[in-house]
PDB file of C-alpha atoms in Angstrom:
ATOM      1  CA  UNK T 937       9.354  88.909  58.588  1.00 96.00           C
ATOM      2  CA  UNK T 938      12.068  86.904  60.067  1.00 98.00           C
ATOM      3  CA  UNK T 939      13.780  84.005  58.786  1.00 98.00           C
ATOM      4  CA  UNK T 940      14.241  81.118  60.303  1.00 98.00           C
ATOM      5  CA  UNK T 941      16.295  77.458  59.749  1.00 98.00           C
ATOM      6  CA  UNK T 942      14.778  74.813  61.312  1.00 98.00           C
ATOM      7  CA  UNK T 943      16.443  70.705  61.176  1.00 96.00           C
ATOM      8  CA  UNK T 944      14.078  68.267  62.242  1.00 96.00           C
ATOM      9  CA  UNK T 945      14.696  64.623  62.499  1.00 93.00           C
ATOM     10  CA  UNK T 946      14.045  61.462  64.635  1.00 91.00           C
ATOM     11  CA  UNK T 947      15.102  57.697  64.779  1.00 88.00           C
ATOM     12  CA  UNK T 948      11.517  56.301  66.515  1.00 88.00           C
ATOM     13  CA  UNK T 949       8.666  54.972  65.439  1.00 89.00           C
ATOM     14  CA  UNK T 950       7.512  55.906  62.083  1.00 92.00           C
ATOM     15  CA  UNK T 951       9.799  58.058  61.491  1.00 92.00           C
ATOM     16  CA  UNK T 952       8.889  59.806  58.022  1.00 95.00           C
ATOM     17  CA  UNK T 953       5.241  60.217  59.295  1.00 95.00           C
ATOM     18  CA  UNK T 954       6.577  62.230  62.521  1.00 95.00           C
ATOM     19  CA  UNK T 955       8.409  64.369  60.033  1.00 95.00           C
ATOM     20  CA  UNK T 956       5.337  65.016  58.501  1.00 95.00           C
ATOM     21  CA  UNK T 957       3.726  65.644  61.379  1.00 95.00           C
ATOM     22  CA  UNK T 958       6.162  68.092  62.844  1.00 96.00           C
ATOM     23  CA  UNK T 959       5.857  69.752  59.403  1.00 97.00           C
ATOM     24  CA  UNK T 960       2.047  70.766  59.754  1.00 97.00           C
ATOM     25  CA  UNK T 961       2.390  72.051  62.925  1.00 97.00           C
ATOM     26  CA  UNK T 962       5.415  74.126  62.602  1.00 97.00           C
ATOM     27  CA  UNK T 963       3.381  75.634  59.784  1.00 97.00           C
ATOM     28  CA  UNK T 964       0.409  75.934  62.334  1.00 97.00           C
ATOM     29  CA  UNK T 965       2.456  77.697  64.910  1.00 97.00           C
ATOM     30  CA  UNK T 966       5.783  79.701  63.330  1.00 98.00           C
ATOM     31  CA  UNK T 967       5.149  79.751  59.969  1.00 97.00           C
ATOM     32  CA  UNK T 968       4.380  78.457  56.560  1.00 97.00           C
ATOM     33  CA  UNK T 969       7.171  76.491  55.028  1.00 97.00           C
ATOM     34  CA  UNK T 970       9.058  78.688  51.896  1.00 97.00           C
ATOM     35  CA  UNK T 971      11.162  75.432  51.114  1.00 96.00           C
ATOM     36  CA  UNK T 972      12.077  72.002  52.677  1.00 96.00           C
ATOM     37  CA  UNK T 973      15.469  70.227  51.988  1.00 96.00           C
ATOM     38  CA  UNK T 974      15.159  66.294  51.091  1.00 95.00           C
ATOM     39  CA  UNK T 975      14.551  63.834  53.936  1.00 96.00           C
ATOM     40  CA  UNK T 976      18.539  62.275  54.443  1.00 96.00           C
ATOM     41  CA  UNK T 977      19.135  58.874  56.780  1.00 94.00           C
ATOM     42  CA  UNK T 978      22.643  59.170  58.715  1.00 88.00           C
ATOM     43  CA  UNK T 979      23.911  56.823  61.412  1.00 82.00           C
ATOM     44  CA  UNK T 980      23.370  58.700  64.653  1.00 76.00           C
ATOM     45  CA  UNK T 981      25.820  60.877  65.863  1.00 67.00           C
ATOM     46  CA  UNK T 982      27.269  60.968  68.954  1.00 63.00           C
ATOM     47  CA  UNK T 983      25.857  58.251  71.067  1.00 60.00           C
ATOM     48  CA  UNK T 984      25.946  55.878  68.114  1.00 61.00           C
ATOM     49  CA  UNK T 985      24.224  52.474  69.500  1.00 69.00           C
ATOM     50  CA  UNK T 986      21.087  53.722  68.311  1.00 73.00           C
ATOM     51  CA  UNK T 987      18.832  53.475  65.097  1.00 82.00           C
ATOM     52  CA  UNK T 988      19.295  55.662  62.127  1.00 86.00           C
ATOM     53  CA  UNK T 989      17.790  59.280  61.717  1.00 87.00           C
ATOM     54  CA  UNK T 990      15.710  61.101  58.942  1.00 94.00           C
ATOM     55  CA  UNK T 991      16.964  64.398  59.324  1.00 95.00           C
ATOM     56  CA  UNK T 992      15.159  67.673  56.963  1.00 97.00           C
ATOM     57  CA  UNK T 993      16.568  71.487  56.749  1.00 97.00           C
ATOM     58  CA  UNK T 994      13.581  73.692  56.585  1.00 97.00           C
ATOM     59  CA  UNK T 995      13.440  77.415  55.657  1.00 98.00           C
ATOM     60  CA  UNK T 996      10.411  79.194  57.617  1.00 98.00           C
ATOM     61  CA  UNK T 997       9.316  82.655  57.451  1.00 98.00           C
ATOM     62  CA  UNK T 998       8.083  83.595  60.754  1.00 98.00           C
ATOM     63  CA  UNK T 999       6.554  87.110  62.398  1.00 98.00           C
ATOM     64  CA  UNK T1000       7.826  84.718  65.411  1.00 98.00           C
ATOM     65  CA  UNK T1001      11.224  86.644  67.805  1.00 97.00           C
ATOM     66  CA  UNK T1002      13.919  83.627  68.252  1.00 97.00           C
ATOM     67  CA  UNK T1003      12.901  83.084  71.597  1.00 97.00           C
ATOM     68  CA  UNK T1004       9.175  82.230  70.582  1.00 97.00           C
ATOM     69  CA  UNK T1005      10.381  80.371  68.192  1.00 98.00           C
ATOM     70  CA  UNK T1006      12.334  77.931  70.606  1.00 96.00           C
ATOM     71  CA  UNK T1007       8.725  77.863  72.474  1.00 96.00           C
ATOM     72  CA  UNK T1008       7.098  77.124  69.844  1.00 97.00           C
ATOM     73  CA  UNK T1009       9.143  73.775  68.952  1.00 95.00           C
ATOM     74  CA  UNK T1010       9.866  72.658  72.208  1.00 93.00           C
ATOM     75  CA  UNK T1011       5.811  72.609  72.464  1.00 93.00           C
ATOM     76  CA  UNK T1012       5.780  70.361  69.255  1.00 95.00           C
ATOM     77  CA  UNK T1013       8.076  68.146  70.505  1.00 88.00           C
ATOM     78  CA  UNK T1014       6.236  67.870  73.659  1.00 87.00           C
ATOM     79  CA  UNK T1015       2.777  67.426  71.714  1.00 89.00           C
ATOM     80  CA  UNK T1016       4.405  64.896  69.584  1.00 87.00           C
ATOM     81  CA  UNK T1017       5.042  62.596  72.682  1.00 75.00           C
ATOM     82  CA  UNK T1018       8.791  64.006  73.011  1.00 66.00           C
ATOM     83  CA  UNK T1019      10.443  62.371  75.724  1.00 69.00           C
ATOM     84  CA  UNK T1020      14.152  63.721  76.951  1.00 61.00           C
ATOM     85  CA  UNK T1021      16.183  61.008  78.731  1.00 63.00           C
ATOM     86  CA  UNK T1022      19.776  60.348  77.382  1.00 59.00           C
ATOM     87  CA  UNK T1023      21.264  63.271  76.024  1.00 58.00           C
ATOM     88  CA  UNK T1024      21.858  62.180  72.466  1.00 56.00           C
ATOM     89  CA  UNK T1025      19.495  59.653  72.595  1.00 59.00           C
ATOM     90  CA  UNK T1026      17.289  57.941  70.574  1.00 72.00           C
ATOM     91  CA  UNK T1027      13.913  60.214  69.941  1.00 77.00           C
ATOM     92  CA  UNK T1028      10.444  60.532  68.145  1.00 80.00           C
ATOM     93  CA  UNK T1029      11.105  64.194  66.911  1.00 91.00           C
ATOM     94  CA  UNK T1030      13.792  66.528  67.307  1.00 91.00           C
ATOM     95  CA  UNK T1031      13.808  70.223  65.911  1.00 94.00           C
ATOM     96  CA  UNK T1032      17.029  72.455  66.407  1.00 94.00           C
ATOM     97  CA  UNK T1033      17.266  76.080  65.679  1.00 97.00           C
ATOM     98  CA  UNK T1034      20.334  76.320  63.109  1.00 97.00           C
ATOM     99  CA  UNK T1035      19.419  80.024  62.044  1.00 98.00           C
ATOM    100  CA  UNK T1036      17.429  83.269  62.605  1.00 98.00           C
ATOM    101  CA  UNK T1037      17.957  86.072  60.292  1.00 97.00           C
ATOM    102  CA  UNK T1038      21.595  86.811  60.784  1.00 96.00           C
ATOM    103  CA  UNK T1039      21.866  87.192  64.152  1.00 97.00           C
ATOM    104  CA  UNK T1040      24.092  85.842  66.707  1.00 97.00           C
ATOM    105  CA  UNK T1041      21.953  84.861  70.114  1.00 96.00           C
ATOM    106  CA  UNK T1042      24.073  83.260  73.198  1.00 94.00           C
ATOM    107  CA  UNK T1043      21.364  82.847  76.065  1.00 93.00           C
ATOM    108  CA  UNK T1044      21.358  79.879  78.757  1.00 92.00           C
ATOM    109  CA  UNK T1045      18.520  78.233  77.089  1.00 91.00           C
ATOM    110  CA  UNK T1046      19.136  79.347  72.703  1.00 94.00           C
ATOM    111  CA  UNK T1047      22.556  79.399  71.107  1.00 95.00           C
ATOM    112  CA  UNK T1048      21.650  81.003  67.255  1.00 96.00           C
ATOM    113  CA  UNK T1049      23.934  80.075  65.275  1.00 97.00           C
ATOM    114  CA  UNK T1050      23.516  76.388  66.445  1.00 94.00           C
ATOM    115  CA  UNK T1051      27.119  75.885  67.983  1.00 92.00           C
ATOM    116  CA  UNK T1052      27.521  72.433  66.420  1.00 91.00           C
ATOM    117  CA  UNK T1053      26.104  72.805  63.019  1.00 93.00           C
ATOM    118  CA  UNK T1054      29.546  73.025  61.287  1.00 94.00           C
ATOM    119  CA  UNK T1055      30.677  69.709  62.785  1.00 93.00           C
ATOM    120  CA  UNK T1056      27.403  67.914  61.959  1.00 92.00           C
ATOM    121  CA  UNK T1057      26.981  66.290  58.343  1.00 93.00           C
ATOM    122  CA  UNK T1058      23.266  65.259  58.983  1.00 93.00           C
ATOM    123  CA  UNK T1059      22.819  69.483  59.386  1.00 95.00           C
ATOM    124  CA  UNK T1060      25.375  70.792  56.507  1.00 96.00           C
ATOM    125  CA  UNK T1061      24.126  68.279  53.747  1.00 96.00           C
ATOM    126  CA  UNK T1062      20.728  69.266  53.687  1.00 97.00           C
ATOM    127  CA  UNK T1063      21.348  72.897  54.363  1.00 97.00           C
ATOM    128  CA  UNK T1064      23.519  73.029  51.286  1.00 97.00           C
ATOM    129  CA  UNK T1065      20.532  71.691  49.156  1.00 96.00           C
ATOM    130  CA  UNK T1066      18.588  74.933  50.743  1.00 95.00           C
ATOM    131  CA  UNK T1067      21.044  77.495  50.926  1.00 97.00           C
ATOM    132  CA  UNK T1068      24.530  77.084  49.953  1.00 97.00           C
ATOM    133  CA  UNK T1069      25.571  80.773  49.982  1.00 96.00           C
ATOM    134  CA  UNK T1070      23.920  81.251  53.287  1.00 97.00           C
ATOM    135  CA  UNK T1071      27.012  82.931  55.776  1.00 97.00           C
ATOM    136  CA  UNK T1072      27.715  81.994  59.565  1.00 97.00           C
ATOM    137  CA  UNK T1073      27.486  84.896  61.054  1.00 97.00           C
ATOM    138  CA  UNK T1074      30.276  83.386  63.745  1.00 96.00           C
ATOM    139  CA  UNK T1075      32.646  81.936  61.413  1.00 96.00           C
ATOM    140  CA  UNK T1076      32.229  83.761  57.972  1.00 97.00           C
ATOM    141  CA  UNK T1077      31.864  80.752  55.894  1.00 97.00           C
ATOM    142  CA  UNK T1078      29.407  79.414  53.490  1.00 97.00           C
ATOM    143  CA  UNK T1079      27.961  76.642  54.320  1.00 97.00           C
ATOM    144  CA  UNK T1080      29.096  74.511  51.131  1.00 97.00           C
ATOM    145  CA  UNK T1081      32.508  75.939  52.577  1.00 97.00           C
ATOM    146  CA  UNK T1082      31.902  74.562  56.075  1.00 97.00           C
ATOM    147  CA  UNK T1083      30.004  71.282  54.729  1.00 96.00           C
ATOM    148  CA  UNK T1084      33.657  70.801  52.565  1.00 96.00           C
ATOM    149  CA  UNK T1085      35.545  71.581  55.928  1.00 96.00           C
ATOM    150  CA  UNK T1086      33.311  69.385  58.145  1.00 95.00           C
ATOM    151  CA  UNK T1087      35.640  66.914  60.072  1.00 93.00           C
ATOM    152  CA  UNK T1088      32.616  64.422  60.661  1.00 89.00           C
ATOM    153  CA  UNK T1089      32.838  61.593  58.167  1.00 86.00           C
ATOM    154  CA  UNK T1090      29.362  59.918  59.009  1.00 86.00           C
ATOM    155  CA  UNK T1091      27.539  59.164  55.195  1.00 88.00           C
ATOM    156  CA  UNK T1092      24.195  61.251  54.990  1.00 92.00           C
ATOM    157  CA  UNK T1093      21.843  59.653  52.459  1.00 93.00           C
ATOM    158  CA  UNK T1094      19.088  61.144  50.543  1.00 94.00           C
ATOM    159  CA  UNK T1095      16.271  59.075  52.111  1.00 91.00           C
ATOM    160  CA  UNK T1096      14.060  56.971  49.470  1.00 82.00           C
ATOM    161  CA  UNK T1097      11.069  56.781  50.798  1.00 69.00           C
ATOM    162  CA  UNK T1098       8.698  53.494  50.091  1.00 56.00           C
ATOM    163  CA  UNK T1099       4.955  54.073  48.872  1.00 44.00           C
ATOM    164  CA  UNK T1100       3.829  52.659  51.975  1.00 44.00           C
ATOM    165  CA  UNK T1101       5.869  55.477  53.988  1.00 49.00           C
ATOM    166  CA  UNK T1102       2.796  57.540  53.346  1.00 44.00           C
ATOM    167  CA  UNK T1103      -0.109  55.078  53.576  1.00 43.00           C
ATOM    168  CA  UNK T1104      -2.493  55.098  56.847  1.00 41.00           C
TER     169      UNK T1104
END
């Protein structure tokens, strides 16, 4: 069994709901969920004139090889009503490989490590609650050690959700 470290986040429409959403059927089609991060809000990053994310670090044990894996999500995302415009742009659902096993993939279409996790707050913060002793297999580092070096200074929230975040 593999492991793999999914973040998955969005900044349209209801956004906690499409969380939950991309939850089930990433459990459906890689894997059941061993543990799930809190739900954190962060400005966006990058192309910033946009509304705020939920972001969640999710550990998945999958039978699933890495590039299956990137299938399987980029079929979510498209089932989910995904729609890629404006790199860095505002979106429904997004889920990112950070992890798989150990192993270090550089491919036109998969980069494993992700190669911006260790400059992204909104991916070390809720990683850390997951796996703090985890290793880049790149750079060497813990990721508590990369969240302390991480130059980006945007404030990642936990998200408190309201009871009506999970009524129908």
């Amino acid at each position: 069994m593999n492991t793999v470290y999914l973040i998955i986040g969005g900044n349209l429409g209801d956004r906690i709901k499409n969380l939950h959403e991309a939850i089930l059927r990433i459990e459906t089609v890689v894997g059941k969920i061993s543990q799930t991060s809190a739900v954190f809000e962060t400005s966006a990053w990058g192309f910033t004139e946009q509304p705020a994310f939920l972001n969640q670090v999710i550990e998945v044990p999958t039978p699933l090889s890495a590039p299956e894996v990137l299938q399987a999500v980029l079929g979510i995302e498209l089932e989910m009503g995904r729609i890629r415009i404006t790199k860095l742009g505002p979106r429904n659902i997004d889920i990112d490989l950070l992890f798989y096993n150990d192993e270090v993939i550089s491919s036109p279409n998969l980069q494993i490590p992700h190669p911006d996790l260790h400059n992204r707050r909104f991916v070390l913060v809720p990683l850390a609650e997951l796996a703090p002793q985890l290793i880049h297999p790149v750079l060497n580092k813990t990721i508590i050690d990369l969240l302390h070096e991480c130059p980006d200074l945007l404030k990642v929230r936990k998200y408190e959700a309201d009871e009506e975040d999970f009524l129908d």
